[in-house]
mmCIF file of C-alpha atoms in Angstrom:
data_model
loop_
_atom_site.group_PDB
_atom_site.id
_atom_site.type_symbol
_atom_site.label_atom_id
_atom_site.label_comp_id
_atom_site.label_asym_id
_atom_site.label_seq_id
_atom_site.Cartn_x
_atom_site.Cartn_y
_atom_site.Cartn_z
ATOM 1 C CA MET A 1 22.147 61.628 94.297
ATOM 2 C CA ARG A 2 19.822 58.689 94.669
ATOM 3 C CA LYS A 3 16.848 60.934 94.015
ATOM 4 C CA THR A 4 18.449 62.305 90.837
ATOM 5 C CA THR A 5 19.004 58.782 89.577
ATOM 6 C CA LEU A 6 15.445 57.891 90.378
ATOM 7 C CA VAL A 7 14.117 60.915 88.495
ATOM 8 C CA LYS A 8 16.257 60.000 85.469
ATOM 9 C CA VAL A 9 15.002 56.416 85.518
ATOM 10 C CA THR A 10 11.414 57.611 85.796
ATOM 11 C CA LEU A 11 11.796 60.068 82.920
ATOM 12 C CA THR A 12 13.409 57.402 80.754
ATOM 13 C CA ALA A 13 10.569 55.019 81.528
ATOM 14 C CA LEU A 14 8.032 57.696 80.639
ATOM 15 C CA SER A 15 9.767 58.424 77.332
ATOM 16 C CA LEU A 16 9.354 54.762 76.430
ATOM 17 C CA LEU A 17 5.605 54.875 77.006
ATOM 18 C CA SER A 18 4.839 55.491 73.330
ATOM 19 C CA GLY A 19 6.467 52.175 72.522
ATOM 20 C CA CYS A 20 4.079 50.427 74.864
ATOM 21 C CA PHE A 21 0.962 51.089 72.844
ATOM 22 C CA TYR A 22 -0.538 47.990 71.323
ATOM 23 C CA SER A 23 0.757 46.664 68.044
ATOM 24 C CA ASP A 24 0.800 43.244 66.424
ATOM 25 C CA SER A 25 3.106 42.700 63.482
ATOM 26 C CA GLU A 26 2.262 39.032 63.059
ATOM 27 C CA ILE A 27 0.778 37.967 59.734
ATOM 28 C CA TYR A 28 -0.852 34.593 59.219
ATOM 29 C CA LYS A 29 0.983 33.237 56.181
ATOM 30 C CA VAL A 30 -0.532 30.508 54.059
ATOM 31 C CA VAL A 31 0.746 28.392 51.207
ATOM 32 C CA PRO A 32 -2.451 27.689 49.264
ATOM 33 C CA VAL A 33 -3.131 24.100 48.290
ATOM 34 C CA ALA A 34 -4.267 24.192 44.707
ATOM 35 C CA ASP A 35 -7.020 22.024 43.296
ATOM 36 C CA ASP A 36 -6.774 20.600 39.796
ATOM 37 C CA PRO A 37 -7.047 23.360 37.215
ATOM 38 C CA PRO A 38 -10.349 23.657 35.375
ATOM 39 C CA GLU A 39 -10.843 21.568 32.258
ATOM 40 C CA ILE A 40 -11.758 23.856 29.416
ATOM 41 C CA SER A 41 -12.624 23.111 25.833
ATOM 42 C CA VAL A 42 -13.627 25.561 23.138
ATOM 43 C CA VAL A 43 -15.451 24.813 19.920
ATOM 44 C CA THR A 44 -15.828 27.383 17.125
ATOM 45 C CA ASN A 45 -17.301 27.305 13.666
ATOM 46 C CA LEU A 46 -13.800 28.039 12.316
ATOM 47 C CA ASP A 47 -12.357 24.764 13.583
ATOM 48 C CA THR A 48 -13.108 22.875 10.397
ATOM 49 C CA LEU A 49 -12.245 25.668 7.983
ATOM 50 C CA TYR A 50 -8.866 26.326 6.387
ATOM 51 C CA ASN A 51 -8.011 30.025 6.278
ATOM 52 C CA PRO A 52 -11.636 31.172 6.271
ATOM 53 C CA SER A 53 -12.135 34.305 4.230
ATOM 54 C CA VAL A 54 -13.876 37.432 5.418
ATOM 55 C CA ASN A 55 -15.325 38.606 2.093
ATOM 56 C CA ASP A 56 -18.044 41.047 3.218
ATOM 57 C CA SER A 57 -18.104 39.673 6.738
ATOM 58 C CA LEU A 58 -17.326 36.547 8.641
ATOM 59 C CA GLU A 59 -19.296 35.372 11.657
ATOM 60 C CA VAL A 60 -17.395 33.570 14.387
ATOM 61 C CA ILE A 61 -19.439 31.401 16.705
ATOM 62 C CA TYR A 62 -17.871 29.848 19.781
ATOM 63 C CA GLU A 63 -18.908 27.758 22.721
ATOM 64 C CA VAL A 64 -16.868 27.155 25.864
ATOM 65 C CA SER A 65 -17.209 24.170 28.159
ATOM 66 C CA ILE A 66 -15.500 24.496 31.508
ATOM 67 C CA GLU A 67 -15.536 22.034 34.377
ATOM 68 C CA ASN A 68 -14.537 22.807 37.964
ATOM 69 C CA GLY A 69 -13.972 26.458 37.252
ATOM 70 C CA ASP A 70 -15.352 29.729 36.014
ATOM 71 C CA LEU A 71 -14.898 31.518 32.726
ATOM 72 C CA TYR A 72 -14.133 35.174 33.432
ATOM 73 C CA PHE A 73 -14.167 36.585 29.938
ATOM 74 C CA VAL A 74 -13.357 36.023 26.260
ATOM 75 C CA ASP A 75 -11.240 38.442 24.292
ATOM 76 C CA ALA A 76 -10.980 38.331 20.481
ATOM 77 C CA VAL A 77 -8.249 40.373 18.810
ATOM 78 C CA VAL A 78 -7.389 41.082 15.191
ATOM 79 C CA ALA A 79 -4.513 43.358 14.227
ATOM 80 C CA ASP A 80 -3.958 44.352 17.862
ATOM 81 C CA GLN A 81 -7.531 45.552 18.204
ATOM 82 C CA THR A 82 -10.164 43.961 20.387
ATOM 83 C CA ILE A 83 -13.138 43.150 18.229
ATOM 84 C CA HIS A 84 -15.087 41.156 20.777
ATOM 85 C CA PHE A 85 -15.299 40.974 24.545
ATOM 86 C CA SER A 86 -17.739 38.864 26.520
ATOM 87 C CA ASP A 87 -18.105 37.050 29.827
ATOM 88 C CA THR A 88 -20.482 34.383 28.571
ATOM 89 C CA THR A 89 -19.592 30.815 27.674
ATOM 90 C CA HIS A 90 -21.094 31.023 24.234
ATOM 91 C CA GLY A 91 -21.445 33.809 21.767
ATOM 92 C CA SER A 92 -20.644 35.128 18.350
ATOM 93 C CA PHE A 93 -19.129 38.135 16.650
ATOM 94 C CA TRP A 94 -18.425 39.392 13.164
ATOM 95 C CA ILE A 95 -15.164 40.092 11.412
ATOM 96 C CA TYR A 96 -15.194 42.786 8.732
ATOM 97 C CA PRO A 97 -12.627 43.505 6.014
ATOM 98 C CA ASP A 98 -11.716 46.924 7.427
ATOM 99 C CA GLN A 99 -10.590 45.410 10.719
ATOM 100 C CA SER A 100 -7.213 44.477 9.274
ATOM 101 C CA ASP A 101 -4.717 46.262 7.066
ATOM 102 C CA GLU A 102 -3.498 42.966 5.734
ATOM 103 C CA THR A 103 -4.471 42.144 2.196
ATOM 104 C CA GLU A 104 -3.805 38.477 2.648
ATOM 105 C CA LEU A 105 -3.824 36.527 5.882
ATOM 106 C CA ASP A 106 -4.109 37.949 9.334
ATOM 107 C CA THR A 107 -4.521 36.211 12.656
ATOM 108 C CA LEU A 108 -7.560 36.126 14.893
ATOM 109 C CA TYR A 109 -6.511 35.592 18.506
ATOM 110 C CA MET A 110 -9.073 34.390 21.006
ATOM 111 C CA ASP A 111 -8.098 34.420 24.686
ATOM 112 C CA PHE A 112 -10.257 32.661 27.256
ATOM 113 C CA TYR A 113 -9.554 33.859 30.813
ATOM 114 C CA HIS A 114 -10.683 31.427 33.469
ATOM 115 C CA SER A 115 -10.138 30.589 37.108
ATOM 116 C CA THR A 116 -6.958 28.887 38.252
ATOM 117 C CA ASN A 117 -8.266 26.847 41.195
ATOM 118 C CA SER A 118 -5.066 27.766 43.015
ATOM 119 C CA ASN A 119 -7.163 28.659 46.071
ATOM 120 C CA SER A 120 -5.074 31.771 46.584
ATOM 121 C CA LEU A 121 -6.634 35.034 47.700
ATOM 122 C CA ALA A 122 -6.404 36.372 44.144
ATOM 123 C CA ASP A 123 -8.026 33.222 42.730
ATOM 124 C CA ILE A 124 -10.923 33.357 45.187
ATOM 125 C CA ALA A 125 -11.362 37.082 44.636
ATOM 126 C CA GLY A 126 -11.437 36.471 40.882
ATOM 127 C CA TYR A 127 -8.253 38.401 40.144
ATOM 128 C CA GLU A 128 -6.059 35.494 39.087
ATOM 129 C CA ALA A 129 -6.638 33.802 35.750
ATOM 130 C CA LEU A 130 -5.281 31.161 33.448
ATOM 131 C CA ILE A 131 -5.512 31.931 29.763
ATOM 132 C CA THR A 132 -6.406 29.447 27.052
ATOM 133 C CA ASN A 133 -5.411 30.759 23.625
ATOM 134 C CA LEU A 134 -6.762 29.946 20.209
ATOM 135 C CA LYS A 135 -5.654 31.481 16.957
ATOM 136 C CA TYR A 136 -6.985 31.238 13.432
ATOM 137 C CA ALA A 137 -5.599 32.437 10.152
ATOM 138 C CA ILE A 138 -8.204 34.650 8.479
ATOM 139 C CA ASP A 139 -8.077 35.550 4.830
ATOM 140 C CA PHE A 140 -8.717 39.267 4.347
ATOM 141 C CA SER A 141 -8.071 39.280 0.600
ATOM 142 C CA GLN A 142 -10.884 40.811 -1.418
ATOM 143 C CA GLU A 143 -10.258 38.808 -4.581
ATOM 144 C CA VAL A 144 -12.074 35.874 -3.119
ATOM 145 C CA SER A 145 -15.390 37.664 -3.168
ATOM 146 C CA LYS A 146 -14.954 38.925 -6.740
ATOM 147 C CA MET B 1 -21.342 60.673 82.885
ATOM 148 C CA ARG B 2 -21.678 64.292 83.923
ATOM 149 C CA ASN B 3 -22.303 63.121 87.488
ATOM 150 C CA THR B 4 -19.076 61.117 87.423
ATOM 151 C CA GLY B 5 -17.151 64.221 86.385
ATOM 152 C CA ARG B 6 -18.731 66.235 89.158
ATOM 153 C CA PHE B 7 -17.955 63.497 91.666
ATOM 154 C CA ILE B 8 -14.290 63.410 90.658
ATOM 155 C CA THR B 9 -14.022 67.196 90.760
ATOM 156 C CA MET B 10 -15.643 67.237 94.202
ATOM 157 C CA ILE B 11 -13.190 64.680 95.533
ATOM 158 C CA LEU B 12 -10.235 66.665 94.208
ATOM 159 C CA ILE B 13 -11.552 69.890 95.771
ATOM 160 C CA LEU B 14 -12.234 68.141 99.071
ATOM 161 C CA ALA B 15 -8.753 66.691 98.974
ATOM 162 C CA LEU B 16 -7.189 70.107 98.604
ATOM 163 C CA LEU B 17 -9.403 71.701 101.242
ATOM 164 C CA ALA B 18 -9.131 68.836 103.669
ATOM 165 C CA PRO B 19 -8.077 69.754 107.220
ATOM 166 C CA GLY B 20 -4.369 69.406 107.556
ATOM 167 C CA ALA B 21 -3.937 68.643 103.886
ATOM 168 C CA LEU B 22 -1.693 71.594 103.210
ATOM 169 C CA ALA B 23 0.487 70.629 106.081
ATOM 170 C CA GLN B 24 1.264 67.216 104.691
ATOM 171 C CA ARG B 25 3.590 65.952 102.016
ATOM 172 C CA THR B 26 2.902 66.165 98.327
ATOM 173 C CA GLY B 27 4.358 63.881 95.750
ATOM 174 C CA PHE B 28 3.800 62.230 92.481
ATOM 175 C CA SER B 29 3.704 58.631 91.418
ATOM 176 C CA ALA B 30 4.238 56.779 88.199
ATOM 177 C CA SER B 31 3.262 53.207 87.605
ATOM 178 C CA PHE B 32 3.468 50.872 84.690
ATOM 179 C CA GLY B 33 2.332 47.323 84.145
ATOM 180 C CA MET B 34 -0.173 45.054 82.488
ATOM 181 C CA ALA B 35 -3.928 44.981 82.489
ATOM 182 C CA SER B 36 -6.485 42.520 81.252
ATOM 183 C CA GLN B 37 -9.837 43.611 79.882
ATOM 184 C CA ARG B 38 -13.058 41.924 78.822
ATOM 185 C CA MET B 39 -13.678 43.544 75.432
ATOM 186 C CA ASP B 40 -16.373 40.961 74.663
ATOM 187 C CA ASP B 41 -18.031 43.123 72.009
ATOM 188 C CA LEU B 42 -14.819 43.926 70.175
ATOM 189 C CA LYS B 43 -13.769 40.259 70.232
ATOM 190 C CA TYR B 44 -17.182 39.443 68.803
ATOM 191 C CA LEU B 45 -16.787 42.091 66.103
ATOM 192 C CA GLN B 46 -13.316 40.801 65.296
ATOM 193 C CA GLN B 47 -14.673 37.284 64.779
ATOM 194 C CA TYR B 48 -17.530 38.619 62.658
ATOM 195 C CA ILE B 49 -15.128 40.497 60.389
ATOM 196 C CA LEU B 50 -12.889 37.424 60.117
ATOM 197 C CA ASP B 51 -15.903 35.368 58.994
ATOM 198 C CA THR B 52 -16.447 37.788 56.116
ATOM 199 C CA TYR B 53 -12.980 37.129 54.689
ATOM 200 C CA PRO B 54 -13.119 35.353 51.316
ATOM 201 C CA VAL B 55 -10.288 33.105 52.548
ATOM 202 C CA GLU B 56 -9.673 31.318 55.812
ATOM 203 C CA GLY B 57 -7.837 33.886 57.903
ATOM 204 C CA ARG B 58 -6.766 33.623 61.488
ATOM 205 C CA ILE B 59 -6.938 35.788 64.584
ATOM 206 C CA THR B 60 -3.340 36.391 65.645
ATOM 207 C CA SER B 61 -4.242 38.415 68.725
ATOM 208 C CA SER B 62 -7.525 39.149 70.408
ATOM 209 C CA PHE B 63 -7.364 41.879 72.999
ATOM 210 C CA PRO B 64 -4.745 40.272 75.206
ATOM 211 C CA PRO B 65 -3.597 41.756 78.533
ATOM 212 C CA PHE B 66 -1.408 44.652 77.514
ATOM 213 C CA SER B 67 0.257 47.732 78.909
ATOM 214 C CA THR B 68 -1.233 50.112 81.413
ATOM 215 C CA GLY B 69 0.258 53.076 83.177
ATOM 216 C CA SER B 70 -0.574 55.915 85.476
ATOM 217 C CA LEU B 71 0.723 59.327 86.536
ATOM 218 C CA ASN B 72 -0.693 60.841 89.712
ATOM 219 C CA ILE B 73 -0.293 63.701 92.131
ATOM 220 C CA ILE B 74 -0.519 62.492 95.707
ATOM 221 C CA LYS B 75 -1.302 64.308 98.900
ATOM 222 C CA GLU B 76 -0.653 62.784 102.283
ATOM 223 C CA TRP B 77 -3.886 63.549 104.062
ATOM 224 C CA TYR B 78 -3.070 61.731 107.268
ATOM 225 C CA ASP B 79 -0.188 59.400 107.999
ATOM 226 C CA HIS B 80 -2.179 56.447 106.783
ATOM 227 C CA ILE B 81 -4.384 58.084 104.161
ATOM 228 C CA HIS B 82 -3.265 59.328 100.772
ATOM 229 C CA ILE B 83 -5.474 61.076 98.286
ATOM 230 C CA GLY B 84 -4.799 62.286 94.818
ATOM 231 C CA GLY B 85 -5.689 62.271 91.213
ATOM 232 C CA GLY B 86 -4.221 61.893 87.826
ATOM 233 C CA TYR B 87 -4.108 60.240 84.461
ATOM 234 C CA SER B 88 -4.112 56.554 83.573
ATOM 235 C CA TYR B 89 -4.062 54.773 80.292
ATOM 236 C CA SER B 90 -4.448 51.217 79.067
ATOM 237 C CA THR B 91 -4.072 49.816 75.618
ATOM 238 C CA THR B 92 -4.819 46.599 73.814
ATOM 239 C CA GLY B 93 -6.002 45.435 70.446
ATOM 240 C CA GLY B 94 -6.686 42.621 68.077
ATOM 241 C CA LYS B 95 -5.535 41.510 64.701
ATOM 242 C CA SER B 96 -6.702 38.979 62.153
ATOM 243 C CA SER B 97 -4.911 38.339 58.931
ATOM 244 C CA TYR B 98 -4.222 36.140 55.938
ATOM 245 C CA SER B 99 -1.367 36.305 53.481
ATOM 246 C CA ASP B 100 -0.278 34.241 50.507
ATOM 247 C CA TYR B 101 1.782 34.799 47.360
ATOM 248 C CA SER B 102 -1.021 36.666 45.662
ATOM 249 C CA GLY B 103 -1.929 39.156 48.363
ATOM 250 C CA SER B 104 -3.017 39.702 51.894
ATOM 251 C CA ILE B 105 -5.937 40.746 54.001
ATOM 252 C CA TYR B 106 -5.910 41.992 57.565
ATOM 253 C CA THR B 107 -7.994 43.750 60.158
ATOM 254 C CA GLU B 108 -6.324 45.544 63.023
ATOM 255 C CA MET B 109 -8.130 47.085 65.964
ATOM 256 C CA ASP B 110 -6.362 49.278 68.508
ATOM 257 C CA ALA B 111 -8.132 50.270 71.692
ATOM 258 C CA THR B 112 -6.809 52.869 74.102
ATOM 259 C CA SER B 113 -8.291 54.017 77.366
ATOM 260 C CA HIS B 114 -7.462 57.466 78.740
ATOM 261 C CA ARG B 115 -8.689 57.947 82.280
ATOM 262 C CA LEU B 116 -8.751 60.990 84.512
ATOM 263 C CA GLY B 117 -9.711 60.395 88.079
ATOM 264 C CA ALA B 118 -9.196 60.621 91.785
ATOM 265 C CA PHE B 119 -8.186 58.041 94.345
ATOM 266 C CA LEU B 120 -7.863 57.399 98.028
ATOM 267 C CA SER B 121 -5.547 54.884 99.641
ATOM 268 C CA TYR B 122 -5.605 53.661 103.198
ATOM 269 C CA SER B 123 -2.601 52.067 104.848
ATOM 270 C CA ILE B 124 -3.618 48.855 106.539
ATOM 271 C CA LEU B 125 -0.147 47.600 107.426
ATOM 272 C CA GLY B 126 2.447 50.298 107.877
ATOM 273 C CA GLY B 127 5.972 49.829 109.073
ATOM 274 C CA GLU B 128 9.332 51.499 108.935
ATOM 275 C CA GLN B 129 9.911 50.397 105.395
ATOM 276 C CA LEU B 130 7.031 48.294 104.105
ATOM 277 C CA ASP B 131 3.572 49.675 103.622
ATOM 278 C CA LEU B 132 0.480 47.778 102.505
ATOM 279 C CA SER B 133 -2.462 49.915 101.457
ATOM 280 C CA LEU B 134 -5.956 49.483 100.150
ATOM 281 C CA TYR B 135 -6.962 51.902 97.470
ATOM 282 C CA GLY B 136 -10.049 52.911 95.566
ATOM 283 C CA ARG B 137 -10.257 55.058 92.497
ATOM 284 C CA VAL B 138 -12.932 56.537 90.229
ATOM 285 C CA ASP B 139 -12.264 57.738 86.711
ATOM 286 C CA ALA B 140 -13.821 59.266 83.663
ATOM 287 C CA ASN B 141 -12.764 56.883 80.935
ATOM 288 C CA LEU B 142 -12.316 58.048 77.343
ATOM 289 C CA THR B 143 -11.969 55.068 75.028
ATOM 290 C CA SER B 144 -10.670 55.356 71.509
ATOM 291 C CA VAL B 145 -10.932 52.392 69.133
ATOM 292 C CA GLU B 146 -9.306 52.483 65.723
ATOM 293 C CA SER B 147 -10.161 49.803 63.194
ATOM 294 C CA GLU B 148 -8.423 49.298 59.886
ATOM 295 C CA SER B 149 -9.117 46.601 57.316
ATOM 296 C CA ALA B 150 -7.131 46.283 54.141
ATOM 297 C CA ILE B 151 -7.061 43.842 51.269
ATOM 298 C CA ASN B 152 -4.225 43.706 48.781
ATOM 299 C CA VAL B 153 -4.730 41.467 45.754
ATOM 300 C CA LEU B 154 -1.977 41.500 43.160
ATOM 301 C CA GLY B 155 -1.110 45.057 44.140
ATOM 302 C CA ILE B 156 -4.670 46.342 44.079
ATOM 303 C CA ILE B 157 -5.308 47.730 47.538
ATOM 304 C CA ASN B 158 -8.579 48.595 49.222
ATOM 305 C CA ARG B 159 -8.516 49.986 52.752
ATOM 306 C CA VAL B 160 -11.227 50.897 55.249
ATOM 307 C CA TYR B 161 -10.470 52.901 58.381
ATOM 308 C CA ASN B 162 -12.827 53.835 61.186
ATOM 309 C CA LYS B 163 -12.381 55.467 64.548
ATOM 310 C CA TYR B 164 -14.807 55.114 67.416
ATOM 311 C CA ARG B 165 -15.006 56.793 70.771
ATOM 312 C CA THR B 166 -16.921 56.481 74.007
ATOM 313 C CA ILE B 167 -16.800 58.003 77.466
ATOM 314 C CA SER B 168 -17.703 55.907 80.464
ATOM 315 C CA PRO B 169 -17.297 55.914 84.230
ATOM 316 C CA SER B 170 -14.976 53.375 85.762
ATOM 317 C CA GLY B 171 -13.792 52.469 89.219
ATOM 318 C CA SER B 172 -11.027 50.328 90.557
ATOM 319 C CA ALA B 173 -9.881 48.940 93.868
ATOM 320 C CA GLY B 174 -6.863 46.977 94.965
ATOM 321 C CA LEU B 175 -3.757 46.705 97.050
ATOM 322 C CA GLU B 176 -0.469 48.591 97.038
ATOM 323 C CA LEU B 177 2.679 47.185 98.537
ATOM 324 C CA MET B 178 5.391 49.831 98.771
ATOM 325 C CA TYR B 179 8.936 49.730 100.078
ATOM 326 C CA LYS B 180 9.887 53.083 101.547
ATOM 327 C CA PHE B 181 13.207 54.807 101.047
ATOM 328 C CA SER B 182 14.158 58.292 102.096
ATOM 329 C CA GLY B 183 11.899 60.545 100.062
ATOM 330 C CA PHE B 184 10.538 57.930 97.739
ATOM 331 C CA SER B 185 8.949 54.506 97.608
ATOM 332 C CA VAL B 186 8.851 51.722 95.116
ATOM 333 C CA GLY B 187 6.483 48.815 95.004
ATOM 334 C CA MET B 188 3.646 47.076 93.279
ATOM 335 C CA VAL B 189 -0.024 47.722 92.728
ATOM 336 C CA ALA B 190 -2.600 45.078 91.918
ATOM 337 C CA GLY B 191 -6.271 45.712 91.507
ATOM 338 C CA TYR B 192 -9.473 45.192 89.619
ATOM 339 C CA LEU B 193 -11.084 47.806 87.418
ATOM 340 C CA VAL B 194 -14.786 47.853 86.724
ATOM 341 C CA ASP B 195 -15.844 49.760 83.645
ATOM 342 C CA LEU B 196 -19.413 50.743 82.895
ATOM 343 C CA PRO B 197 -18.917 50.670 79.147
ATOM 344 C CA GLY B 198 -20.525 53.255 76.940
ATOM 345 C CA ASN B 199 -21.663 52.955 73.349
ATOM 346 C CA LEU B 200 -18.993 53.258 70.693
ATOM 347 C CA THR B 201 -19.673 56.060 68.237
ATOM 348 C CA ASN B 202 -17.940 56.751 64.945
ATOM 349 C CA THR B 203 -15.959 59.968 65.284
ATOM 350 C CA ASP B 204 -16.574 61.011 61.683
ATOM 351 C CA SER B 205 -20.210 60.101 61.128
ATOM 352 C CA ASP B 206 -21.467 60.108 64.746
ATOM 353 C CA ASN B 207 -23.142 56.784 63.972
ATOM 354 C CA ASP B 208 -23.176 54.142 66.667
ATOM 355 C CA LEU B 209 -21.191 50.979 66.131
ATOM 356 C CA THR B 210 -24.002 48.456 65.985
ATOM 357 C CA ASP B 211 -23.948 44.692 66.218
ATOM 358 C CA PRO B 212 -23.928 43.486 62.584
ATOM 359 C CA ASN B 213 -26.303 40.681 63.554
ATOM 360 C CA ASN B 214 -28.608 42.824 65.670
ATOM 361 C CA ARG B 215 -28.891 46.450 64.629
ATOM 362 C CA ASP B 216 -30.652 47.330 67.879
ATOM 363 C CA ARG B 217 -27.577 46.553 69.953
ATOM 364 C CA ILE B 218 -24.697 49.002 70.138
ATOM 365 C CA LEU B 219 -21.225 47.630 70.741
ATOM 366 C CA THR B 220 -19.074 48.786 73.627
ATOM 367 C CA ALA B 221 -15.461 48.679 74.787
ATOM 368 C CA ASP B 222 -15.282 47.111 78.232
ATOM 369 C CA TRP B 223 -12.044 47.647 80.169
ATOM 370 C CA THR B 224 -13.163 45.598 83.154
ATOM 371 C CA GLY B 225 -10.287 43.445 84.343
ATOM 372 C CA TRP B 226 -7.267 42.908 86.518
ATOM 373 C CA HIS B 227 -4.144 44.992 86.486
ATOM 374 C CA ILE B 228 -0.730 44.708 88.075
ATOM 375 C CA GLU B 229 1.844 47.479 87.984
ATOM 376 C CA ILE B 230 5.220 48.528 89.262
ATOM 377 C CA LYS B 231 4.933 51.841 91.033
ATOM 378 C CA THR B 232 7.296 54.631 92.047
ATOM 379 C CA LEU B 233 6.273 57.347 94.451
ATOM 380 C CA ILE B 234 8.407 60.447 94.979
ATOM 381 C CA TRP B 235 7.712 62.969 97.720
ATOM 382 C CA LEU B 236 8.513 66.525 96.698
ATOM 383 C CA ASN B 237 8.703 68.117 100.154
ATOM 384 C CA PHE B 238 10.089 65.678 102.661
#
């Protein structure tokens, strides 16, 4: 009887062996302490113009100043289409009449993606961004050039 | 390594052919407990990998004493001498990690030792019920190390998995204190295992696991350390 019990206990102990292989479920959790967000300023040649017109073409020149952070990329969109993409702090691109179906005003959106300084894993890996938006009304009417 | 295998085989054959061996009792034993291990190279590798994290991670475990167990067939050679052989295993591992709202990064290393070997124990203090024995054991030690690193940033996951293996000779010695019942014994085993660690080799590529700071040095898994176990011994023909 005692031997039977002993065999049962031994077999039970052996069946639990798989649960005795090493595992560590602990995760080191961190609440990142953010630094101040970057200070960004953007200057374009459209800043002083009121509803600049495309006519044959319109050149947009921009320059980004960013302190305590990194600019990841610049995205310029007209009529839901990207017309310019760059990862440099200054550049230029052209807008042409056929880039919009509008016969009057359409909007040029410029998005500047830059670091957050949140000190999170995504921020340090360059996968987390703040977006600074600019938008300009652009005149696509052809009468102006006639 | 081949010599170690031959040595173990020779001991097992000698045990079976030993004078009077067939006339004595046969049994089996199972033991389970904890074992420490040096694992200097794997701790070093763990720290190296942690230093490559883009954020400040932390080691949450670094090859701590963990479980060990053994299953053996035992032959009573003489009243005070037992011989036998069987399987033993030990396991441990290490983990480093970091997690915040945006993602996580971790490296987990699992090391397992599978040992096949032979042993001899000699009773130095035997009584009606208590028995204190010295034992020595030699094993062929197959070590398997699995390493997985993963980074998850905003749902974008990148994972690296590697498996390494090595075979090395090991030996251990220690004391057994057993309390005898009719037909079985229970007790404790404590001893020290010395491993002669072999080079870790990637099971897929056959490349050695080299020291990232010194490509001429190959990393090893060293199971040298203390162990303490609870043991049950059951005689089959008493």
